[in-house]
Each structure stands twice: as structure tokens, then as C-alpha cells.
mmCIF file of C-alpha atoms and ligand atoms in Angstrom:
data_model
loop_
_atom_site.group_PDB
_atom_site.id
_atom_site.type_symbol
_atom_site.label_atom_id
_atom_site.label_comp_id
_atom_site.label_asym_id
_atom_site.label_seq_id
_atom_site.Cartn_x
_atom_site.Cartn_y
_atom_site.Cartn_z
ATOM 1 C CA UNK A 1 134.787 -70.346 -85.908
ATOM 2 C CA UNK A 2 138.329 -68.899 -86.270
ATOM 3 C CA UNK A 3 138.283 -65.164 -87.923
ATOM 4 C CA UNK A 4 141.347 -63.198 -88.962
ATOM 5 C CA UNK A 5 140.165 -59.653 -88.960
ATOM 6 C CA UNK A 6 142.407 -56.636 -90.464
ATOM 7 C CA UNK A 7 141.341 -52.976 -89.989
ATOM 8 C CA UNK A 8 143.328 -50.133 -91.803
ATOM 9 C CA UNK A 9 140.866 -47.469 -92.394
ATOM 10 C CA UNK A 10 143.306 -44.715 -91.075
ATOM 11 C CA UNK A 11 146.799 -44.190 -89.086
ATOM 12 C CA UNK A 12 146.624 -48.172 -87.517
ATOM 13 C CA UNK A 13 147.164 -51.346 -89.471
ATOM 14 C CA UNK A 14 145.505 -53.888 -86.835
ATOM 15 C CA UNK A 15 145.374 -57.291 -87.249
ATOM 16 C CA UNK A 16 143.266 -59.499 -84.692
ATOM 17 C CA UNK A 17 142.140 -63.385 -84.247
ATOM 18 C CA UNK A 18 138.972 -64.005 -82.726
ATOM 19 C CA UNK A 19 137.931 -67.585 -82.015
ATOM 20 C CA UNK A 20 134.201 -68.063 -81.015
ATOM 21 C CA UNK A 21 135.062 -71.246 -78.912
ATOM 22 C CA UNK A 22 138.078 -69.306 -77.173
ATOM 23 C CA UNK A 23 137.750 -65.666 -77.813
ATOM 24 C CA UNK A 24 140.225 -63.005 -79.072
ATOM 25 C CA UNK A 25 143.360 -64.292 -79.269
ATOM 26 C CA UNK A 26 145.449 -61.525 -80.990
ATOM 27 C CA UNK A 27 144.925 -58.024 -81.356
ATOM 28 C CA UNK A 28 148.729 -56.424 -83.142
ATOM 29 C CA UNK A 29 149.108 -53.359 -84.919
ATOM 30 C CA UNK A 30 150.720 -50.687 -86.432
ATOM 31 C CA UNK A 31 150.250 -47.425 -85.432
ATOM 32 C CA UNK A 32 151.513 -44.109 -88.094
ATOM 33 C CA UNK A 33 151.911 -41.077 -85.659
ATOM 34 C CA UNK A 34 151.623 -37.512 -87.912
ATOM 35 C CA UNK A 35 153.560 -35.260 -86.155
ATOM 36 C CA UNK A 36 152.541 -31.880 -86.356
ATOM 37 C CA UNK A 37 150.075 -32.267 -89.139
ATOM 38 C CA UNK A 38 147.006 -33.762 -90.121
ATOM 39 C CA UNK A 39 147.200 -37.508 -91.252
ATOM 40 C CA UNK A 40 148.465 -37.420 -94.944
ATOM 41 C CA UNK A 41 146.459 -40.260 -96.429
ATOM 42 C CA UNK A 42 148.867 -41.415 -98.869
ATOM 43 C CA UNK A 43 152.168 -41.135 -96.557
ATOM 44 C CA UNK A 44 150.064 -43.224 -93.888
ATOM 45 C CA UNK A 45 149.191 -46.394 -96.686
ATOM 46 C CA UNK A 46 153.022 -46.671 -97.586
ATOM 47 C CA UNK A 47 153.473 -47.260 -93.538
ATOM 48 C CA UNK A 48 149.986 -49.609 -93.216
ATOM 49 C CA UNK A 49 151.704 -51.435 -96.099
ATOM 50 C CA UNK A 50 155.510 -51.371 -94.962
ATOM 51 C CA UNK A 51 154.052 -52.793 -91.785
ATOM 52 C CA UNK A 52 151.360 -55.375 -92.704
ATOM 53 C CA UNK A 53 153.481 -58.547 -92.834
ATOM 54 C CA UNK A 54 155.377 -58.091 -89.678
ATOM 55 C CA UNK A 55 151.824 -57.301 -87.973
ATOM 56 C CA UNK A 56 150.561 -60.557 -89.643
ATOM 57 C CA UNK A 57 153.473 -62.496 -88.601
ATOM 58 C CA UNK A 58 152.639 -61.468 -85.017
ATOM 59 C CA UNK A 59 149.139 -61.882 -85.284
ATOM 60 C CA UNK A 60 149.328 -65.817 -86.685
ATOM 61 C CA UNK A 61 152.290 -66.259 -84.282
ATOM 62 C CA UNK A 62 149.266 -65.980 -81.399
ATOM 63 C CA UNK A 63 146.841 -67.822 -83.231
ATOM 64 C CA UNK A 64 146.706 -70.238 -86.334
ATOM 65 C CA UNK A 65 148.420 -70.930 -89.561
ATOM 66 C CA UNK A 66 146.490 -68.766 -92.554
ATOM 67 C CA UNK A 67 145.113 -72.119 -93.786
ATOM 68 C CA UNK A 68 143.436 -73.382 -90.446
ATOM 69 C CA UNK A 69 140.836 -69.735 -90.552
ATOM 70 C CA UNK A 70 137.504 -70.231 -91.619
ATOM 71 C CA UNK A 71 136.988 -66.390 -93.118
ATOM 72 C CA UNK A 72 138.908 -63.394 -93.633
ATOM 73 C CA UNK A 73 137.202 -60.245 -92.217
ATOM 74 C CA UNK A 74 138.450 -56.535 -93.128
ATOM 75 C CA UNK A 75 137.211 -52.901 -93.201
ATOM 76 C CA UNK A 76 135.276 -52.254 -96.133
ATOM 77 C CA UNK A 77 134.485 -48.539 -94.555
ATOM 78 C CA UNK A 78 134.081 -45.462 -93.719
ATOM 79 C CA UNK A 79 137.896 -44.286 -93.970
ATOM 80 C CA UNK A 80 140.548 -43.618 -96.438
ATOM 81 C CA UNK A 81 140.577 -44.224 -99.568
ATOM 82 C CA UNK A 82 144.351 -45.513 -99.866
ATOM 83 C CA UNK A 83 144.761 -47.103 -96.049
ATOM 84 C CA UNK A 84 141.307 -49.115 -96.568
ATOM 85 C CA UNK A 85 142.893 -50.341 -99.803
ATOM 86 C CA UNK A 86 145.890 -51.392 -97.786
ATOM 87 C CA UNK A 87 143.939 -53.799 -95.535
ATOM 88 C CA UNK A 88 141.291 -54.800 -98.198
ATOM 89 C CA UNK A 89 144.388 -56.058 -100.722
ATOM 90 C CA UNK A 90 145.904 -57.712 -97.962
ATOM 91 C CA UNK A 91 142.385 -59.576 -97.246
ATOM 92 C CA UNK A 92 141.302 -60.369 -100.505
ATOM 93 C CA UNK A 93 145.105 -62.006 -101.244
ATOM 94 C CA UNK A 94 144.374 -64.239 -98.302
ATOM 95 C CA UNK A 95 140.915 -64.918 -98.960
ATOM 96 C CA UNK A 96 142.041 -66.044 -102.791
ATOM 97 C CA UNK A 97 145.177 -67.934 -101.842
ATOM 98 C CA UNK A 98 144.039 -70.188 -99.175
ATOM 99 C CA UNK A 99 140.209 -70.362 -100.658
ATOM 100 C CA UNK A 100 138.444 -68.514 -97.374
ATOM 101 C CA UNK A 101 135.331 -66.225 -97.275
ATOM 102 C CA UNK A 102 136.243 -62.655 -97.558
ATOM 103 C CA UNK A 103 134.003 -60.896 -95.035
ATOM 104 C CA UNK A 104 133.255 -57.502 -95.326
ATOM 105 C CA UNK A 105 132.566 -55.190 -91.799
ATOM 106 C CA UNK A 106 131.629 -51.314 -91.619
ATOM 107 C CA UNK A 107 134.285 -50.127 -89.159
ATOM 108 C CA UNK A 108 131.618 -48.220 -87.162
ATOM 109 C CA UNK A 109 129.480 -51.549 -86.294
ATOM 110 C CA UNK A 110 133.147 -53.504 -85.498
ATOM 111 C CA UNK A 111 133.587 -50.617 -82.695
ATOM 112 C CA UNK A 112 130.109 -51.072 -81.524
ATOM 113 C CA UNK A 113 130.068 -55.165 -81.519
ATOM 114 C CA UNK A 114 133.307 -55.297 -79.762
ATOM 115 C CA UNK A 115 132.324 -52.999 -76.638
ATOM 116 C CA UNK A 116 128.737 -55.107 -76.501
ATOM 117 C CA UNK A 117 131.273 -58.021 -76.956
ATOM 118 C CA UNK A 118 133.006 -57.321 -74.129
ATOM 119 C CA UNK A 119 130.964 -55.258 -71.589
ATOM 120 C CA UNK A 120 128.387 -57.729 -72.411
ATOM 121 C CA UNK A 121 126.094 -55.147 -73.028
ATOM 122 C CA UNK A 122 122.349 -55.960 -74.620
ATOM 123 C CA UNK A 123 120.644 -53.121 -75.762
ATOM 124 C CA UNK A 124 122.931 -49.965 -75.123
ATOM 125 C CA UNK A 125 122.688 -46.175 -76.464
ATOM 126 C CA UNK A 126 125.718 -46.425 -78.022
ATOM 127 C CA UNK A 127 128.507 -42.873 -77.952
ATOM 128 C CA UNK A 128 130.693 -43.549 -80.207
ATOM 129 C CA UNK A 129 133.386 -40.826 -80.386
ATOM 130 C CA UNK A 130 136.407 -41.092 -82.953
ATOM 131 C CA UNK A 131 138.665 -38.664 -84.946
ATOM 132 C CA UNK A 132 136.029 -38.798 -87.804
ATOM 133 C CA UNK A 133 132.740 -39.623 -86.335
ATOM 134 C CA UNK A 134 130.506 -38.913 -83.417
ATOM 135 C CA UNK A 135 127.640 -40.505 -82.797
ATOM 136 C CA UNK A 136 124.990 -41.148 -80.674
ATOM 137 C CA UNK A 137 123.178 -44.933 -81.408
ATOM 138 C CA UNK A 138 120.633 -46.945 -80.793
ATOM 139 C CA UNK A 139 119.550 -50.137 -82.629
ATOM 140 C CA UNK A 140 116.302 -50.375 -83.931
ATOM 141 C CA UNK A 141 114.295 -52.180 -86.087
ATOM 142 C CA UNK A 142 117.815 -53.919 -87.779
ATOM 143 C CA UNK A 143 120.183 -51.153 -87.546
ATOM 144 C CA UNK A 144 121.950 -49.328 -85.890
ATOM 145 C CA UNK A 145 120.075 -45.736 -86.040
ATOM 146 C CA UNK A 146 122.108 -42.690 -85.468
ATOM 147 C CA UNK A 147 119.731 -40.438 -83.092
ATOM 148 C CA UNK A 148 122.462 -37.700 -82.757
ATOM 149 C CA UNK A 149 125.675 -36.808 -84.606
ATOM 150 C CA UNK A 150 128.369 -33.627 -85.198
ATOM 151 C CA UNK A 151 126.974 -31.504 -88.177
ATOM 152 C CA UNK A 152 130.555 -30.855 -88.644
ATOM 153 C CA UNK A 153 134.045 -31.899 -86.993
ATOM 154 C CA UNK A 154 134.296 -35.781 -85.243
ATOM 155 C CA UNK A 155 135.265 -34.815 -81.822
ATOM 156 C CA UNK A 156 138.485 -36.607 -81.742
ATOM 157 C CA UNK A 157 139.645 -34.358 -84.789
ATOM 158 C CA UNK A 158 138.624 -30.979 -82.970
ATOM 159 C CA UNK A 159 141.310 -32.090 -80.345
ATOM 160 C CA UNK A 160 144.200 -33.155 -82.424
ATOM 161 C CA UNK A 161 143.326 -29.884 -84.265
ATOM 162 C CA UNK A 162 143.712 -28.048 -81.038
ATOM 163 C CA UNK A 163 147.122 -30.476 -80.188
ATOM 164 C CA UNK A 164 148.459 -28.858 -83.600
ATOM 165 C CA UNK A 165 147.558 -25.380 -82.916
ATOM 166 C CA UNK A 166 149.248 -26.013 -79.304
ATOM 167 C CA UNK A 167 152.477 -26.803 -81.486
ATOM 168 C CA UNK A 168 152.493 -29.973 -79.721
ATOM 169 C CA UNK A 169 155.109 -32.317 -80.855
ATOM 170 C CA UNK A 170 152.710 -35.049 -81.157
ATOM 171 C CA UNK A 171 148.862 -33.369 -81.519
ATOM 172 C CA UNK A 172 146.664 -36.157 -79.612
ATOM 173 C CA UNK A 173 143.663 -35.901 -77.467
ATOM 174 C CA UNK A 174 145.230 -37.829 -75.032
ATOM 175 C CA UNK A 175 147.973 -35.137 -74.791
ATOM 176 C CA UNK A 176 144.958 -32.396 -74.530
ATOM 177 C CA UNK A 177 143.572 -34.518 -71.636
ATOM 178 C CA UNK A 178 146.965 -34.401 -69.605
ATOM 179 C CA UNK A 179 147.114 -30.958 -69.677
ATOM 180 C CA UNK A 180 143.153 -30.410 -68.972
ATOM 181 C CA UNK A 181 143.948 -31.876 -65.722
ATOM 182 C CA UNK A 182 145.964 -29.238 -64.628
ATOM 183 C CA UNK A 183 143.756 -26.207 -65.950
ATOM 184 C CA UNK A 184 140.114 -24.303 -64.876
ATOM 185 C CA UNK A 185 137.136 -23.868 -66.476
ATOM 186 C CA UNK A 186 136.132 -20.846 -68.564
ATOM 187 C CA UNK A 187 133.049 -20.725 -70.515
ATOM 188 C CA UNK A 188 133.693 -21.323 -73.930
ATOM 189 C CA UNK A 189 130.444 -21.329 -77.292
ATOM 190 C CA UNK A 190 127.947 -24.435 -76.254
ATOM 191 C CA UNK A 191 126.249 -25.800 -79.696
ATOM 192 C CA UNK A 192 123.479 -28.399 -79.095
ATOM 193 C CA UNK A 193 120.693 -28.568 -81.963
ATOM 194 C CA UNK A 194 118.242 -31.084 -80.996
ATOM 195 C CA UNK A 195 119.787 -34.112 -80.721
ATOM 196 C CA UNK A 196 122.855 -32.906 -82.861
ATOM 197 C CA UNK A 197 125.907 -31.149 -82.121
ATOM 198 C CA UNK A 198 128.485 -28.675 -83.877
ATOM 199 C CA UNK A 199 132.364 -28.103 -83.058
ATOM 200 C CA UNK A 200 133.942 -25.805 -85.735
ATOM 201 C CA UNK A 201 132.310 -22.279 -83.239
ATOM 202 C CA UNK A 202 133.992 -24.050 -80.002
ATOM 203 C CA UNK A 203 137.136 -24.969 -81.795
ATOM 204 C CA UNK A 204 137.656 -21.121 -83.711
ATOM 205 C CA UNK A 205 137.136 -19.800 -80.160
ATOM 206 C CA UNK A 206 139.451 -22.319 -78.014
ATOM 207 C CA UNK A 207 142.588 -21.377 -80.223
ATOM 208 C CA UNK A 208 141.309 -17.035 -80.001
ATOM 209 C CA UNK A 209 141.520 -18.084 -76.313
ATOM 210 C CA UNK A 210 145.274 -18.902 -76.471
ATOM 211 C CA UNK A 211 145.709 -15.173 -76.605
ATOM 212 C CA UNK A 212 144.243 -14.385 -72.954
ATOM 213 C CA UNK A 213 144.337 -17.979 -71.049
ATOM 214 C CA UNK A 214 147.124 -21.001 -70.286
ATOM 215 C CA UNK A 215 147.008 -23.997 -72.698
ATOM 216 C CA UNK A 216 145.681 -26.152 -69.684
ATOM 217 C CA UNK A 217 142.945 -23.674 -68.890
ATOM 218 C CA UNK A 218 141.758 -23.609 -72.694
ATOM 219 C CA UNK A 219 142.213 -27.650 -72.173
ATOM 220 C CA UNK A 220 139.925 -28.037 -69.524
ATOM 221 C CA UNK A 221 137.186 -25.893 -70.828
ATOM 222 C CA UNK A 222 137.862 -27.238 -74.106
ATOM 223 C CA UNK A 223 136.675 -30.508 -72.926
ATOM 224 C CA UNK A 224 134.161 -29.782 -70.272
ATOM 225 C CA UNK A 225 132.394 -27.812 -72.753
ATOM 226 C CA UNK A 226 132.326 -30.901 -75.647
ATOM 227 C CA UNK A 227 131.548 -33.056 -73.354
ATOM 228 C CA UNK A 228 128.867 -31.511 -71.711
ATOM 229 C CA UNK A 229 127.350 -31.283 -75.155
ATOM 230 C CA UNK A 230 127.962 -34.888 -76.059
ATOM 231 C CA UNK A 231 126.243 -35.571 -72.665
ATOM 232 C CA UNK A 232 123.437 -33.674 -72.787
ATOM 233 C CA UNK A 233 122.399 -35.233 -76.171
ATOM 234 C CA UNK A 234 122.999 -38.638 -74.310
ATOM 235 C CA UNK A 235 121.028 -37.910 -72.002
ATOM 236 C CA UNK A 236 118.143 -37.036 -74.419
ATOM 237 C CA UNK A 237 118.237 -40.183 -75.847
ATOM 238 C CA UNK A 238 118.501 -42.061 -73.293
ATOM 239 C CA UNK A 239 115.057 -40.061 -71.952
ATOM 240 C CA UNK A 240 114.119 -40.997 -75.611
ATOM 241 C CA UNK A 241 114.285 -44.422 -75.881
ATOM 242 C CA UNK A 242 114.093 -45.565 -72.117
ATOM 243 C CA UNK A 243 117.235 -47.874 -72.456
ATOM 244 C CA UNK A 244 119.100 -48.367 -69.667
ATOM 245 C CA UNK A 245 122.801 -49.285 -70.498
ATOM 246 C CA UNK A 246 124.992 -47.131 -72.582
ATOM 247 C CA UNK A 247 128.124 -48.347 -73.765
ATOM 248 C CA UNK A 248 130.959 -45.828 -74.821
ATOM 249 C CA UNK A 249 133.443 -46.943 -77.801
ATOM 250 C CA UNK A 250 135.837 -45.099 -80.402
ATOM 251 C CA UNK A 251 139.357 -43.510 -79.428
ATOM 252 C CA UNK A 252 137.641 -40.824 -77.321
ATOM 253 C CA UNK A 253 136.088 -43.272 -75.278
ATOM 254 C CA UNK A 254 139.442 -43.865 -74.030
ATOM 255 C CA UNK A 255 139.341 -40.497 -72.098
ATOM 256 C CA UNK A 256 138.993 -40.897 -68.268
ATOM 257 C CA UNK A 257 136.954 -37.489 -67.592
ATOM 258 C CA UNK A 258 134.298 -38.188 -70.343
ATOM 259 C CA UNK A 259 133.977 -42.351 -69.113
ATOM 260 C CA UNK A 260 133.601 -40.506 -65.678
ATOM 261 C CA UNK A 261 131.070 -37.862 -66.733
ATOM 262 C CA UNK A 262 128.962 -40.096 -68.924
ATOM 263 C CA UNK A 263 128.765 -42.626 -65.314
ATOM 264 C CA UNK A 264 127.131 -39.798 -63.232
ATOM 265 C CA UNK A 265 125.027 -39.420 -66.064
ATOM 266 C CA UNK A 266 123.846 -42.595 -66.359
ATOM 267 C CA UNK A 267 123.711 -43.173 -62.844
ATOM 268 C CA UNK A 268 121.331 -40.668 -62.375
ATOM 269 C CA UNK A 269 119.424 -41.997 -65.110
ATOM 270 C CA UNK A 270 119.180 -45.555 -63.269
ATOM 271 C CA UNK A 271 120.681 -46.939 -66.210
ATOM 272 C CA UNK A 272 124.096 -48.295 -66.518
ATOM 273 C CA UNK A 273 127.564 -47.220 -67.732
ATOM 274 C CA UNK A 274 130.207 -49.509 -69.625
ATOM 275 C CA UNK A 275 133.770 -48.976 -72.051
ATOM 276 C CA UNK A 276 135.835 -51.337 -72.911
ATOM 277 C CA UNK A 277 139.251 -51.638 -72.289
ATOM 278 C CA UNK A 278 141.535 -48.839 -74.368
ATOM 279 C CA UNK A 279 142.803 -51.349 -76.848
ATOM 280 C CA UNK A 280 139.727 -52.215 -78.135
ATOM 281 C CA UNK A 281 138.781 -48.186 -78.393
ATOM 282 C CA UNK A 282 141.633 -47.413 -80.350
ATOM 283 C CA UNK A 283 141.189 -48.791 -83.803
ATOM 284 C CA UNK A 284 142.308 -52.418 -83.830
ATOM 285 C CA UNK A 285 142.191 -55.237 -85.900
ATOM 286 C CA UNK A 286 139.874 -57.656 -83.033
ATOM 287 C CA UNK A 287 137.104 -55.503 -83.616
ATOM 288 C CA UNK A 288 137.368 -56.231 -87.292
ATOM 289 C CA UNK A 289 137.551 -59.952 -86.621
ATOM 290 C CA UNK A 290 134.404 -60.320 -84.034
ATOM 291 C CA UNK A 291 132.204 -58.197 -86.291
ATOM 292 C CA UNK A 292 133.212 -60.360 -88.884
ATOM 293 C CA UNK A 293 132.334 -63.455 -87.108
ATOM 294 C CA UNK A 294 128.831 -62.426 -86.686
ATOM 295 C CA UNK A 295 128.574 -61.447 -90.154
ATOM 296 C CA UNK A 296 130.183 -64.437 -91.579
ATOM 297 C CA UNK A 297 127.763 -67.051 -89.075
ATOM 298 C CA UNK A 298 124.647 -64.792 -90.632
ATOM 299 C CA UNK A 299 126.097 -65.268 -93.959
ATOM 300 C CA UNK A 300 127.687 -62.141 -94.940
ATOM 301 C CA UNK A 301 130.502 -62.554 -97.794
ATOM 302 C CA UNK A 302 131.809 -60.876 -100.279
ATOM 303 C CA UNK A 303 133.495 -62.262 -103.627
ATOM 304 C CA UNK A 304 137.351 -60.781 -104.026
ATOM 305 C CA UNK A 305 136.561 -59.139 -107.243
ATOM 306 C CA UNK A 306 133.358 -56.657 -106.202
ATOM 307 C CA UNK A 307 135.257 -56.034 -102.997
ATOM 308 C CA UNK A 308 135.489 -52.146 -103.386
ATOM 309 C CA UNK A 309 136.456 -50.041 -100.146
ATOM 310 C CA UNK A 310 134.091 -47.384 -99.591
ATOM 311 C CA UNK A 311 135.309 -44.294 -97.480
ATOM 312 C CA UNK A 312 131.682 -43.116 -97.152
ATOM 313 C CA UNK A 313 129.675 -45.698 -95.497
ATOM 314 C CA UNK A 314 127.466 -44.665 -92.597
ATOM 315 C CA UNK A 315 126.494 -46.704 -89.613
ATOM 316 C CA UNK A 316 122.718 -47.474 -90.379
ATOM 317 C CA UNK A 317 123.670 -48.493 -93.742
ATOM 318 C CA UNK A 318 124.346 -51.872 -92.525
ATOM 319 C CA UNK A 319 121.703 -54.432 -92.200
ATOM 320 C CA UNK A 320 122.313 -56.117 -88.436
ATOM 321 C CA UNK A 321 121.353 -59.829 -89.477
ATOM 322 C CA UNK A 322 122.644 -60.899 -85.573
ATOM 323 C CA UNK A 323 121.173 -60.577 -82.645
HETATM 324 FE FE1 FE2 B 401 137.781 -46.099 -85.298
#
């Protein structure tokens, strides 16, 4: 089964091929860096758009004419309104000209199929830590049931919000990260509630400690101190549920000190740690394509003309009809 899958729920236009017989065989994209500001939704769909045929081209120069696919995946949601609209147009003019399923994926699962996908994980807690969402997963009974999330910020926002208050030139968490190596740990506001967790007290209070620390001391604690909340309710659930794999996925799970802190973890646990590769963390069109193949083999389609994007749509809204 040959899949074209296009993601464009936010700052990347990502356009991937998976193949069940030989795997992924593209994975291009587009990616619309905000400077010093938060994403502007409607400034980021002119760029998905401006970009989406030269990240096609690439994409079918990898794989296979549009005619030889056997479905067109995309991201129906969660995102933004006019960058899922982007990628949805774009799938549903494909799926109409060259008569192929249109196959609708929740962004959220794609991130969690492609890290099973390729850590060949079974069963995991899932972490899955973005800009917009974080999450703490487990499938049962169908779906994929969030036992823990923010009450607030995603994590991945709370650092690009602290990049911006840096003044950084380009306000990333991978930026924060660089500099957290360099700093030491002061104790900044810890907010676990059960199983959930809040960022707007920790985030008010890193930026008031600009005033009286170094912007790599306020990095490190910054992230020692969201981390060991994201782990702790981790931990919990993996208590919880007895699993023993967890499988880290979303553009946080790209950073090196939490893949390292959630492997003691789990170590200790006797259960086993696993994150794929960053280019399947960041958002990426791949993702979009496996998740689609699974859908599409369990039936899943959509007709081009009830195709709406949805910006809300939550993890364990989806029905899991694979295995
Ligand atoms: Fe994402």
C-alpha cells in the first residue's frame, strides 16, 4: 500500500511517502520560523501554501507518480484553522483529480503511530510533548486515553514563550536547551495535580527571575523543574497501569535532557525507554502518511466534500480500529 501523507497543522508543511512493502520513503517539508513572535496563523498558511508544490515535487521525486498512490492521507486536526486548510485543499485536490481515497488522521495519533512505528514499541505510556499539547497516554479499550495532561500551556509553548521573553532572535526550545546546559539549578513553583500538570505559575516566575539570575541559570531550572513534573506524572502512570515501555514523541521529545531523564525513570521502573529519531518528532508529513495507512487498511475514508479541518480534536476522540 503506497500512502502520500501531508501534515500542515502549524509552522511545517510536510509531505511524506510511506510504502507498507518498503517503508517511508520521503519525509520533505517546509518549515515557517516566527521570529520574535508567536506563530501568526494566517502569515504561516500563505508560506504552507507558497511552499506546498515544491515540497510535493520533492516528495514524488523520492517516491511515485500521484497516480501510482493508493490513498491520500492529511491532518484533519487539532491545529490551525488556516494551515490545516492548507494541507487538507491540497489533499482533497489530489484525492479528486487522480480518483484516490482521501484519508483523514488526528495529528496526535500520527505522532504516536510513527514512534510505535519505529521504536517498535507494543503497548507504551505514551509522553507526548508539543508546542500545543502535553500528554500523558495509554491505549485502552480502543483509544488512546489521556491519563494526564497541562490544564493550561503545551510545554513546548511555555519555552518558545520564554525564547521570546529572552529576546532571542529565533524563540525555540531547542535554543532554551543550549543555554540550560551551561546554567544551575534554582528552585522555581512545582505544579502537579494528580495526574495533571500546570505551566502558566512556573512560566510568570521564570521571566520575574530574569531580574536576579543569568538566562542559562533560569534555563536550567526552567527545565529541570517541567520536567520533573512531566516525570513524576509518568511515573504515576506507569505505577498505574503496570506497562512497561514508554515511548516519547512530539517536538519536545527531541530534547536530550528530558529523553535522558525519562530513561532513568524508566529504568528504575524495569520498564523500557524509546524516541524516535528527531525528524519524525518534529511535525512531518511521514507521520501523516503511516497513520494513514493503518486507517485506510481498517477502512477509514473520508469523501472530499464533508472533509472539514477541525482545530479542536482531542486524542481519545479517535476510534483505534488497528492493532
Ligand atoms: Fe505535532
Amino acid at each position: 500500500m503506497k500512502i502520500l501523507g501531508i501534515e500542515s497543522s502549524a509552522h511545517t508543511l510536510g509531505i511524506g511517502v510511506f510504502d507498507s512493502a518498503r517503508g517511508i520513503l520521503a519525509n520533505e517539508k517546509a518549515y515557517y520560523k516566527a521570529k520574535n513572535s508567536g506563530i501568526h496563523p494566517r502569515k504561516a498558511a500563505d508560506f504552507l501554501s507558497e511552499n506546498a508544490g515544491a515540497v510535493l515535487d520533492a516528495a514524488i521525486a523520492k517516491s511515485f507518480p500521484l497516480s501510482e498512490f493508493d490513498g491520500v492521507a492529511f491532518t484533519l486536526g487539532p491545529g490551525l484553522g488556516p494551515c490545516l486548510q492548507v494541507g487538507a485543499t491540497l489533499a482533497k485536490t489530489i484525492s479528486l483529480k487522480y480518483d484516490k481515497p482521501l484519508i483523514p488522521v488526528n495529528h496526535c495519533v500520527a505522532h504516536i503511530e510513527i514512534t510505535r512505528f519505529i521504536t517498535k514499541s507494543k503497548d507504551p505510556i505514551v509522553v507526548y510533548v508539543s508546542g500545543g499539547n502535553t500528554q500523558i497516554i495509554s491505549r485502552e479499550e480502543g483509544r488512546y486515553r489521556v491519563l494526564g495532561e497541562t490544564l493550561d500551556i503545551g510545554m513546548g509553548n511555555m519555552f518558545d514563550t520564554f525564547g521570546r521573553a529572552l529576546k532571542l532572535e529565533w524563540a525555540h526550545g531547542s535554543i532554551v536547551e543550549q543555554l540550560a546546559s551551561k546554567g544551575n539549578y534554582f528552585e522555581l513553583p512545582y505544579t502537579v495535580k494528580g495526574m495533571d500538570l500546570a505551566f502558566t505559575g512556573l512560566i510568570t516566575s521564570a521571566i520575574k527571575s530574569l531580574e536576579k539570575h543569568s538566562k542559562e541559570d533560569v534555563c536550567k531550572s526552567l527545565q529541570e523543574t517541567s520536567f520533573a513534573m512531566l516525570i513524576e506524572a509518568t511515573e504515576r502512570a506507569v505505577a498505574l497501569t503496570g506497562k512497561k515501555e514508554v515511548i516519547a514523541c512530539g517536538g519536545v521529545a527531541q530534547n536530550k535532557t528530558l529523553q535522558n531523564k525519562l530513561s532513568v525513570m524508566c529504568e528504575e521502573r524495569g520498564a523500557t525507554f524509546a524516541v524516535a529519531p528527531n525528524e519524525y518528532n518534529a511535525d512531518n508529513g511521514a507521520m501523516i502518511a503511516y497513520a494513514g495507512s493503518l486507517a485506510l487498511a481498517a477502512g477509514t475514508t473520508i469523501s472530499p466534500e464533508k472533509a472539514k479541518v477541525k482545530q479542536r480534536y482531542r486524542t481519545d476522540e479517535v476510534e483505534l480500529k488497528w492493532k
